[in-house]
Short mmCIF file of C-alpha atoms and ligand atoms in Angstrom, two decimals:
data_model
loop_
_atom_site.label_atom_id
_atom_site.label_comp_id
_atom_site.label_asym_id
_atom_site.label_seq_id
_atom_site.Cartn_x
_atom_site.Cartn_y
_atom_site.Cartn_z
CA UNK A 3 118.05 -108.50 37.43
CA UNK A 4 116.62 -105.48 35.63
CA UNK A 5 113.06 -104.25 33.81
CA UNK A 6 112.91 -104.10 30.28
CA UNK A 7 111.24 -101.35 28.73
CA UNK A 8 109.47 -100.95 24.94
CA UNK A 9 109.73 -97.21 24.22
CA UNK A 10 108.08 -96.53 20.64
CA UNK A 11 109.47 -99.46 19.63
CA UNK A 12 108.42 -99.85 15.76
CA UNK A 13 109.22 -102.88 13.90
CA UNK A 14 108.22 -102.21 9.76
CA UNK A 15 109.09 -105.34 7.84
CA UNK A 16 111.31 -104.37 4.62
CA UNK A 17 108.23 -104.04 1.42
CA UNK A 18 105.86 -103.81 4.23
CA UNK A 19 102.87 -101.88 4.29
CA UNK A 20 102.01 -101.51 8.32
CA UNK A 21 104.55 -102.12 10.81
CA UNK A 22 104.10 -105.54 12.72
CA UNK A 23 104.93 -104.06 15.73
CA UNK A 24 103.11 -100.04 15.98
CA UNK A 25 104.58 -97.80 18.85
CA UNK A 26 104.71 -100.21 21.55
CA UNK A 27 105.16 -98.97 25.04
CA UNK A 28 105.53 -100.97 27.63
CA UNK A 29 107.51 -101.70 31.34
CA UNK A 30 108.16 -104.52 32.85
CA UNK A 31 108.97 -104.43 36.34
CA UNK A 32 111.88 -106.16 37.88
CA UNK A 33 111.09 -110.08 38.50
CA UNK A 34 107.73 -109.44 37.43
CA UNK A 35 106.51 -112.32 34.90
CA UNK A 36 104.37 -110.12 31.67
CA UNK A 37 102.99 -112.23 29.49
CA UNK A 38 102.60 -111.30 25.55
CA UNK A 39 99.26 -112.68 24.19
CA UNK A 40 97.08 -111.98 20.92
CA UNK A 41 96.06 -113.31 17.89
CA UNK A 42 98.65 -115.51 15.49
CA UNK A 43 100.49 -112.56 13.73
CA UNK A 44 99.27 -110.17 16.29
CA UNK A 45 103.32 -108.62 16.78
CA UNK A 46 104.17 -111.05 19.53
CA UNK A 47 107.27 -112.54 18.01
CA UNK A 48 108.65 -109.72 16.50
CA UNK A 49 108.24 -107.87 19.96
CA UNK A 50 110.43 -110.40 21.86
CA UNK A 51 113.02 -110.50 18.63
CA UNK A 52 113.30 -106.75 18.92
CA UNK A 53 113.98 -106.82 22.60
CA UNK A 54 116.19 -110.07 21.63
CA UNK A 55 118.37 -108.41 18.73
CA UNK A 56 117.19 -110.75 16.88
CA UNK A 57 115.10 -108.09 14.86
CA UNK A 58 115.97 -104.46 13.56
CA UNK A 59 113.99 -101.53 16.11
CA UNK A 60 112.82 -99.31 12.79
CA UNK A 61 111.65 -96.45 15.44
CA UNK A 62 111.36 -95.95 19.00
CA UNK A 63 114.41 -97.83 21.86
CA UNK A 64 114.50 -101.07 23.70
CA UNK A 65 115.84 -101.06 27.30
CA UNK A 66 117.04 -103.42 29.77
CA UNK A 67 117.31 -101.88 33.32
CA UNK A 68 118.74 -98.35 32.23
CA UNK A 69 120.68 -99.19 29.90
CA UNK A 70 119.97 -98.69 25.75
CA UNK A 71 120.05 -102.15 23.93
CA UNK A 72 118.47 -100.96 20.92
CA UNK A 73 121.96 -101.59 18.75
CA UNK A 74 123.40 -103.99 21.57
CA UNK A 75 124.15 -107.65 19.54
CA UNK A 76 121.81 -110.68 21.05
CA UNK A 77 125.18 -112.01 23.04
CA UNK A 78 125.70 -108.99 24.66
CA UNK A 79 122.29 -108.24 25.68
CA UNK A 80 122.37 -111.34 29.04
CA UNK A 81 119.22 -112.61 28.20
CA UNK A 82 118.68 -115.73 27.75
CA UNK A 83 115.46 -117.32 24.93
CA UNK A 84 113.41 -120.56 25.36
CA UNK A 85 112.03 -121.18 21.73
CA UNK A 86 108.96 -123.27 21.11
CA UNK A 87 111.08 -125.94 19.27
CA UNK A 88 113.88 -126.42 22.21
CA UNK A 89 116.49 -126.29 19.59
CA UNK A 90 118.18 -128.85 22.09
CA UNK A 91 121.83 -130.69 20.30
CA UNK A 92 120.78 -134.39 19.52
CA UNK A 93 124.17 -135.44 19.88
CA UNK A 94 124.85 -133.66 23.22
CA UNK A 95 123.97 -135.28 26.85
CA UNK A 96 121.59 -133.05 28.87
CA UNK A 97 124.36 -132.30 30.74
CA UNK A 98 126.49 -130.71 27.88
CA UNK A 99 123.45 -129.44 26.29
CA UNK A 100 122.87 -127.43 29.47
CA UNK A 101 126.53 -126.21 30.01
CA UNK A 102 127.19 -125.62 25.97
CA UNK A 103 126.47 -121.81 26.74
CA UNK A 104 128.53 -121.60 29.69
CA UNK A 105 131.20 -123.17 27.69
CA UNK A 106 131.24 -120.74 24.93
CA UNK A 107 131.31 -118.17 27.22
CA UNK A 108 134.49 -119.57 28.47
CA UNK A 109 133.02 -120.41 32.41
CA UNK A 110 135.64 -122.75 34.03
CA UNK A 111 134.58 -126.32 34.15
CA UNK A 112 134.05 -126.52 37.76
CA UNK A 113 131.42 -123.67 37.52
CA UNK A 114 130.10 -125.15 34.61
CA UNK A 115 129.51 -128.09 36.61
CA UNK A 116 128.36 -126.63 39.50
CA UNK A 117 125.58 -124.30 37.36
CA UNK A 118 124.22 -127.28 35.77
CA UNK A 119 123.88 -129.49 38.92
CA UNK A 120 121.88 -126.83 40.95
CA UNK A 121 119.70 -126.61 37.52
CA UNK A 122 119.19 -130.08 37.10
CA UNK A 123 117.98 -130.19 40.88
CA UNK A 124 115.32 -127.68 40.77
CA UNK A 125 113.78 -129.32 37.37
CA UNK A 126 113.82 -132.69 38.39
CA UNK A 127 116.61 -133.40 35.96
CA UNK A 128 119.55 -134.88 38.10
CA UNK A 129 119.10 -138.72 36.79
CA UNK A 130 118.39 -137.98 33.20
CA UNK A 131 121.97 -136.14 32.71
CA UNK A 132 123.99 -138.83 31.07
CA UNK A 133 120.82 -139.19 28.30
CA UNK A 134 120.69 -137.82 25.08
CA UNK A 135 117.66 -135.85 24.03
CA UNK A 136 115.92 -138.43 22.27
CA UNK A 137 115.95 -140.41 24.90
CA UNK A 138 113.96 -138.37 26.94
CA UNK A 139 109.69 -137.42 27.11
CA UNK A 140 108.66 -134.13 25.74
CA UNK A 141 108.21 -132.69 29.13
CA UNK A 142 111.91 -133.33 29.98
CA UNK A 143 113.33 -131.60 26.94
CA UNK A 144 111.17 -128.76 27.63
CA UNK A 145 112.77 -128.95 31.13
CA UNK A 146 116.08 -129.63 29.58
CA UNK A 147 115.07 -125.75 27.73
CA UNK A 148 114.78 -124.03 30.27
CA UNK A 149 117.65 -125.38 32.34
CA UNK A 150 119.98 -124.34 29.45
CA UNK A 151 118.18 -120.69 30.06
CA UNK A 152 118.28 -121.15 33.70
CA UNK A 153 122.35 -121.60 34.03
CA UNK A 154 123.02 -118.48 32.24
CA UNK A 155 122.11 -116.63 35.21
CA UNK A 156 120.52 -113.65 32.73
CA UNK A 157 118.47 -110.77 33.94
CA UNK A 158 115.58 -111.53 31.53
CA UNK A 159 113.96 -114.69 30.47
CA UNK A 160 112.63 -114.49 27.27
CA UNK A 161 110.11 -117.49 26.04
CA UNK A 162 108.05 -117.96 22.65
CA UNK A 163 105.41 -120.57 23.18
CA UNK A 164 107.42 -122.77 25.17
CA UNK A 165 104.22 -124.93 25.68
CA UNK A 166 103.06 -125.47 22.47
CA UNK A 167 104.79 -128.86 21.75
CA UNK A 168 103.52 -130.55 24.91
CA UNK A 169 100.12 -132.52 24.76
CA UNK A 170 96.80 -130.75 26.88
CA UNK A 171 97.49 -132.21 30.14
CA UNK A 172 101.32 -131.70 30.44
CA UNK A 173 100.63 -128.15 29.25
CA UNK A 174 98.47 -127.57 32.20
CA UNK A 175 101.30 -129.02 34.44
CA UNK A 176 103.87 -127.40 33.05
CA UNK A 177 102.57 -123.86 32.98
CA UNK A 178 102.36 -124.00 36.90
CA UNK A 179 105.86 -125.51 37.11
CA UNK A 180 107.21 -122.73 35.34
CA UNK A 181 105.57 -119.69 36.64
CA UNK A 182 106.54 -120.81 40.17
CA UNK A 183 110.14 -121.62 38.63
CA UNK A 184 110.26 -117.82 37.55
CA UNK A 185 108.70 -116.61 40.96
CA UNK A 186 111.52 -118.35 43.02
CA UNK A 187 114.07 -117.49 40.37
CA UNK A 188 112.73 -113.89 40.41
CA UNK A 189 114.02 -113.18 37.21
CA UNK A 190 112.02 -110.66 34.91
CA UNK A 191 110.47 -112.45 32.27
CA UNK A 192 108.44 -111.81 28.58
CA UNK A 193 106.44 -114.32 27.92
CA UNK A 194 104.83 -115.10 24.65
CA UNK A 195 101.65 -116.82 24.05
CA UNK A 196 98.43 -117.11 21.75
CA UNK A 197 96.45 -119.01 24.74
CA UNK A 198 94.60 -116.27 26.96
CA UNK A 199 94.25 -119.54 29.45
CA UNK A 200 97.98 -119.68 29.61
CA UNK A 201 98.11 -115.59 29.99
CA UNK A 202 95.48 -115.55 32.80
CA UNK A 203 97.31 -118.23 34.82
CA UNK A 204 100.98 -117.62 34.48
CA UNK A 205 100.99 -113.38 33.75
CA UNK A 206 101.69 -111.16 37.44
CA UNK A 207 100.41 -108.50 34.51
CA UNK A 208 99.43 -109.44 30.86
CA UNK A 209 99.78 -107.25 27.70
CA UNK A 210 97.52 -107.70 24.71
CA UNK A 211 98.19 -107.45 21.22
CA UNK A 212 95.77 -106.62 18.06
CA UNK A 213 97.49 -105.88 14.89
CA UNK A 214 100.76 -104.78 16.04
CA UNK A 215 98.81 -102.27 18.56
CA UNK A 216 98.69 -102.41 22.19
CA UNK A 217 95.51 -102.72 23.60
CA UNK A 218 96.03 -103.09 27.20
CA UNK A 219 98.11 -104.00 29.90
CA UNK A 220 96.97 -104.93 33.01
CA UNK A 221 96.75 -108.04 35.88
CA UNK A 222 94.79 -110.82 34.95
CA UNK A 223 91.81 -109.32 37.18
CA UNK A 224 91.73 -106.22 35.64
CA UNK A 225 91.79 -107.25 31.93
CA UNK A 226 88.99 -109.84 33.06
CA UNK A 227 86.53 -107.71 34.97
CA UNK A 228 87.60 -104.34 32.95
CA UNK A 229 88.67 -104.93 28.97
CA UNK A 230 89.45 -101.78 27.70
CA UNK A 231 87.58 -102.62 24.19
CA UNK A 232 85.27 -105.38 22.75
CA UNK A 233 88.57 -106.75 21.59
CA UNK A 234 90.12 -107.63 24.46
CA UNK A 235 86.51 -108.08 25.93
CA UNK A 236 86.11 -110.51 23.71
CA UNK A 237 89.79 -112.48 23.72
CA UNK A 238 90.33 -112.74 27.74
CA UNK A 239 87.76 -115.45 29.12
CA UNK A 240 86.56 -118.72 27.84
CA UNK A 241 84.15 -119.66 26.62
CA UNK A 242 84.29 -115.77 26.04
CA UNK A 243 82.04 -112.47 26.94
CA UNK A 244 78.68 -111.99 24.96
CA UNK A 245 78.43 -109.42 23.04
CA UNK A 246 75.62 -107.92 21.59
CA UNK A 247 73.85 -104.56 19.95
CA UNK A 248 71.17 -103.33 23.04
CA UNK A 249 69.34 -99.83 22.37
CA UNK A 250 70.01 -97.14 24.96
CA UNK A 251 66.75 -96.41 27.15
CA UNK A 252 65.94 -93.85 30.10
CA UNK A 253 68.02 -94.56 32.68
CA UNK A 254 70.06 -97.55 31.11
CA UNK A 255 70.21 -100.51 28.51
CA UNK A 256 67.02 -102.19 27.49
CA UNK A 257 67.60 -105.74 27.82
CA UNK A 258 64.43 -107.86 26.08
CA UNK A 259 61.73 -106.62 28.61
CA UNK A 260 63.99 -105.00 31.23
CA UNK A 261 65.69 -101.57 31.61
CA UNK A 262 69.32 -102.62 33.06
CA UNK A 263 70.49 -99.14 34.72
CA UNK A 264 73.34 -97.94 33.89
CA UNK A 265 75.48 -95.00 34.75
CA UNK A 266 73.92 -92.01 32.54
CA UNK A 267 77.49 -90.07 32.19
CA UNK A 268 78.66 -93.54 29.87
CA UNK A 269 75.66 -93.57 27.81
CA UNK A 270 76.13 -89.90 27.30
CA UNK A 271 79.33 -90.30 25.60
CA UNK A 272 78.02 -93.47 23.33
CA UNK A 273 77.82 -92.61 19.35
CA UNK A 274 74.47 -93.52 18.38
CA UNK A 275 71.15 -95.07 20.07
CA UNK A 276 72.88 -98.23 20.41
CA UNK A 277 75.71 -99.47 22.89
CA UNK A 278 77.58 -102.99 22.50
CA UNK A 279 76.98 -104.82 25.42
CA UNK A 280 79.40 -107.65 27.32
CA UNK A 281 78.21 -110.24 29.73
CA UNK A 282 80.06 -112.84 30.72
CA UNK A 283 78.68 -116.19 30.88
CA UNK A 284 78.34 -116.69 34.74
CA UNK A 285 76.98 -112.82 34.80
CA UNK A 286 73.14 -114.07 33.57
CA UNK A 287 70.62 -114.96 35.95
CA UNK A 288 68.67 -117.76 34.32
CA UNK A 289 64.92 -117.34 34.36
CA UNK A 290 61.88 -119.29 33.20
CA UNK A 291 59.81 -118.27 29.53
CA UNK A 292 57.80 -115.18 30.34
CA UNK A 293 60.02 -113.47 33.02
CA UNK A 294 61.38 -109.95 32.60
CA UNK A 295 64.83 -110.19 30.55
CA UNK A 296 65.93 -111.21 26.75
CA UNK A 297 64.14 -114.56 25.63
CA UNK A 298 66.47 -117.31 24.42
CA UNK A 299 65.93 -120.41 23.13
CA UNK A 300 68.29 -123.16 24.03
CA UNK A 301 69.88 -124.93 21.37
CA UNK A 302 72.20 -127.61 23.67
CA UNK A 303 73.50 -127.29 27.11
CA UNK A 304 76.99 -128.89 27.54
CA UNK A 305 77.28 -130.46 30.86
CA UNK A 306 80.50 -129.86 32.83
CA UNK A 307 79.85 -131.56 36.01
CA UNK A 308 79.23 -129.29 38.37
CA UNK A 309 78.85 -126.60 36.25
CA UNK A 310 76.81 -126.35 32.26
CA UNK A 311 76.89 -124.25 29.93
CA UNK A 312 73.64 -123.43 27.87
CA UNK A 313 74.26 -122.45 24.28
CA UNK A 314 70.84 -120.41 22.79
CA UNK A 315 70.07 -117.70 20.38
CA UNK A 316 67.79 -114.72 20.98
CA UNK A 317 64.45 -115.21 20.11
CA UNK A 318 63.71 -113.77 16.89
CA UNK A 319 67.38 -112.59 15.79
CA UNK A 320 70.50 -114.64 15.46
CA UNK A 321 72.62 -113.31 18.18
CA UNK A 322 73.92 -116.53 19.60
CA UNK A 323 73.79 -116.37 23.62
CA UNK A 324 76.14 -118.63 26.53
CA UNK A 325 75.17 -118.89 29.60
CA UNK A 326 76.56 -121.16 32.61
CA UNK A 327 73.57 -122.61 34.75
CA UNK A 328 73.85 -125.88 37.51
CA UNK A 329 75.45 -128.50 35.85
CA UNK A 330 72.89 -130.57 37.77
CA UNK A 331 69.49 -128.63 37.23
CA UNK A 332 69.69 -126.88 34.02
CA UNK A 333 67.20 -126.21 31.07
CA UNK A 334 66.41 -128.32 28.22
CA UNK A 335 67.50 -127.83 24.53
CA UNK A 336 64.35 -126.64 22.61
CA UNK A 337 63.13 -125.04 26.11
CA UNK A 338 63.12 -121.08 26.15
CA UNK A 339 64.95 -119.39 29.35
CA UNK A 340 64.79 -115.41 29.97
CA UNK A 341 68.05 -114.42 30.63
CA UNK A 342 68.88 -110.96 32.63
CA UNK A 343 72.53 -109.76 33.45
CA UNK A 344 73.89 -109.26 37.21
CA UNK A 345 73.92 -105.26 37.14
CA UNK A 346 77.18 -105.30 38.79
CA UNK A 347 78.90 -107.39 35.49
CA UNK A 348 77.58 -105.94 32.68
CA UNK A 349 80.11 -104.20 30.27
CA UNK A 350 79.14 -101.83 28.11
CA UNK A 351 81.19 -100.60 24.53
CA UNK A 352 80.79 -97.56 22.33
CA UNK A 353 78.96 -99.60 19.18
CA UNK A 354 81.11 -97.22 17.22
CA UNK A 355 84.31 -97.32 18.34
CA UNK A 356 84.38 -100.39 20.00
CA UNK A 357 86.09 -98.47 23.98
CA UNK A 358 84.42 -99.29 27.09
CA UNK A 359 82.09 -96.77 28.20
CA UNK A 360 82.23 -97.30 31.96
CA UNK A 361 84.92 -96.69 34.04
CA UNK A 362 88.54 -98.21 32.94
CA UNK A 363 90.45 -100.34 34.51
CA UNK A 364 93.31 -98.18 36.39
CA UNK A 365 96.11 -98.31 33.75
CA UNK A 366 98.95 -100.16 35.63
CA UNK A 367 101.67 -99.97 32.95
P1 ADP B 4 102.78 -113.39 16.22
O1 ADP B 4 104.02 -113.78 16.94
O2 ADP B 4 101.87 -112.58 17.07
O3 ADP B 4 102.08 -114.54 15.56
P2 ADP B 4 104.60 -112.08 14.37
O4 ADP B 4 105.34 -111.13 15.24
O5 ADP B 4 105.28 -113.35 14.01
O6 ADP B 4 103.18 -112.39 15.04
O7 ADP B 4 104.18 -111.35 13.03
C1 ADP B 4 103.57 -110.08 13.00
C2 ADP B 4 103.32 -109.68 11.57
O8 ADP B 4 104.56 -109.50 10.89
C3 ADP B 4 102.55 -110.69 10.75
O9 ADP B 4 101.69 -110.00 9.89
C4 ADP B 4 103.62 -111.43 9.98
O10 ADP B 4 103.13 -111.92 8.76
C5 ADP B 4 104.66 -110.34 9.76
N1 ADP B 4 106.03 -110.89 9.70
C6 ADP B 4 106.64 -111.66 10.64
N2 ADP B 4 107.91 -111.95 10.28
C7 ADP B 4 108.11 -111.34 9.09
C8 ADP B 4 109.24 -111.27 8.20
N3 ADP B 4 110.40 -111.85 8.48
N4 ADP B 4 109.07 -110.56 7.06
C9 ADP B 4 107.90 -109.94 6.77
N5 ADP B 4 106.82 -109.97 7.56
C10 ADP B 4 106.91 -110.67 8.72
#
């Protein structure tokens, strides 16, 4: 096993104009499980085909434990790649699909055998050996993937979107399957995904991409409870954060009727009279017309169950609004709620610049 490190790694596409991948720095610990997640063309691909081979490092190194891979070919990096298509042989059996890399590498048959047995057993796979891929259910070739990854025996797992084939439900199954796969395994793995739901539940830490820009790196908690900048603010969390233009006002954030207070030293540093603010949507307190807070009218509430969420727009401006109430006592669309944030959860931006203004998450890089 070994961490992989991203050390002003640079990736400028030839007639380019930006590189797709800008001065990334990053660690990932041994066994730990980082997830890759951003917008589609975001740098997330090229990043794992740089620390693949699979793509030219323009700038900066790529490392795997201490040793420089940066000009290392793919085959002689031991990593091993799950790709979002499988790329499984049709006219192989799962079994010889499985071993094919093993057999390359000239393993001995026995080992072979004995590699792709112990795989099989932890995925579920032992019956479905014989079968040819068609033959099987989506879900089993994506096992089948990963088993071919598994028997390799690498020191990092690499995996583009190896979900993104598999209908809702399976997806949800499967992502648990394989982050407890990788925590038994304990192999370090990069992770690629566009689906903050999939970062938040699989990542031990999760790194977010804008533009081919790191914007932070952190646990799941911390990029949830402290985004570095309305961008991640606004991409970790579903449905996601509010955000909204509030003035600055003695001794915090007016908020419709309300002062919220808020620690002076952040609103010293904002540019401007204005700050952006960030609530979540379980952060509001829901109260009737008339009480102290923003007004918003309700346009629909979505019942979850337990849980609703009200959709509404502030009262005399467009700013749309979410807010989760009782799924069981809730307002009515056309009604109009007054809505304050729980002091604790607000998140305030520089309108400017778009950085938080509070204290930072503790950089854990
Ligand atoms: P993501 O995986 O986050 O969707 P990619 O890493 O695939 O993003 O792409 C990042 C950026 O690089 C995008 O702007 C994309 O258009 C560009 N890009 C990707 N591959 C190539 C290529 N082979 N040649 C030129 N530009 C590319």
């Amino acid at each position: 096993m070994a961490s992989v490190t991203f050390d002003d790694a640079t990736r400028l596409y030839p007639g380019g104009t930006r590189p797709a991948v800008d001065n990334l720095n990053l660690e990932v610990g041994d066994g730990e499980f980082l997830v890759l997640v951003g917008p589609s063309g975001c740098g997330k691909s090229t990043s794992l085909r740089m620390l693949a081979g699979l793509e030219e490092v323009n700038d900066g190194r790529i490392l795997i434990g201490d040793r420089d891979v940066t000009d290392v070919p793919p085959k002689d990096r031991d990593i091993a790649m799950v790709f979002q298509n499988y790329a499984l042989y049709p006219h192989m059996t799962v079994a010889e699909n499985m071993g094919f890399a093993l057999k390359i590498a000239g393993v001995n048959k026995d080992e072979r055998a004995k590699r792709v047995q112990d795989a099989a057993k932890l995925l579920d796979l032992e019956q479905y050996l014989n079968r040819k891929p068609k033959a099987l259910s989506g879900g089993q070739r994506q096992r089948v993937a990963m088993g071919r990854a598994i028997v390799r025996e690498p020191q990092v797992f690499l995996m583009d979107e190896p979900l993104s084939n598999l209908d809702a439900k399976l997806r949800v199954q499967t992502r648990t399957q394989i982050a407890s796969l990788q925590r038994r395994l304990g192999v370090t793995t990069v992770y690629v995904t566009h689906d903050q739901t999939e970062a938040l539940t699989m990542g031990d830490r999760i790194a977010v991409l804008k533009d081919g820009v790191l914007q932070q790196v952190g646990t799941p908690r911390d990029l949830y409870e402290k985004p570095n900048n309305v961008f991640v603010a606004g991409f970790i969390g579903s449905p996601a954060m509010n955000l909204f233009p509030a003035p600055i006002a003695q001794g915090g954030i007016a908020f419709g009727t309300r002062v919220v207070p808020v620690e002076s030293t952040a609103l010293n540093r904002a540019h401007g009279s204005q700050v952006t603010v960030g609530v979540r949507p379980e952060d509001f307190i829901v109260g009737p017309a008339g009480a102290d807070g923003l007004a918003v009218k309700v346009d629909l509430v979505e019942e979850l169950g337990a849980d609703g969420y009200l959709y509404g727009h502030v009262e005399g401006s467009d700013a749309q609004i979410v807010a989760r109430v009782d799924g069981r006592a809730h307002p009515m669309a056309g009604e109009t709620v007054s809505l304050l944030p729980t002091p604790d959860h607000i998140h305030v931006f520089d309108a400017e610049t778009g950085e938080r203004l509070l204290d930072k998450a503790i950089a854990s890089a």
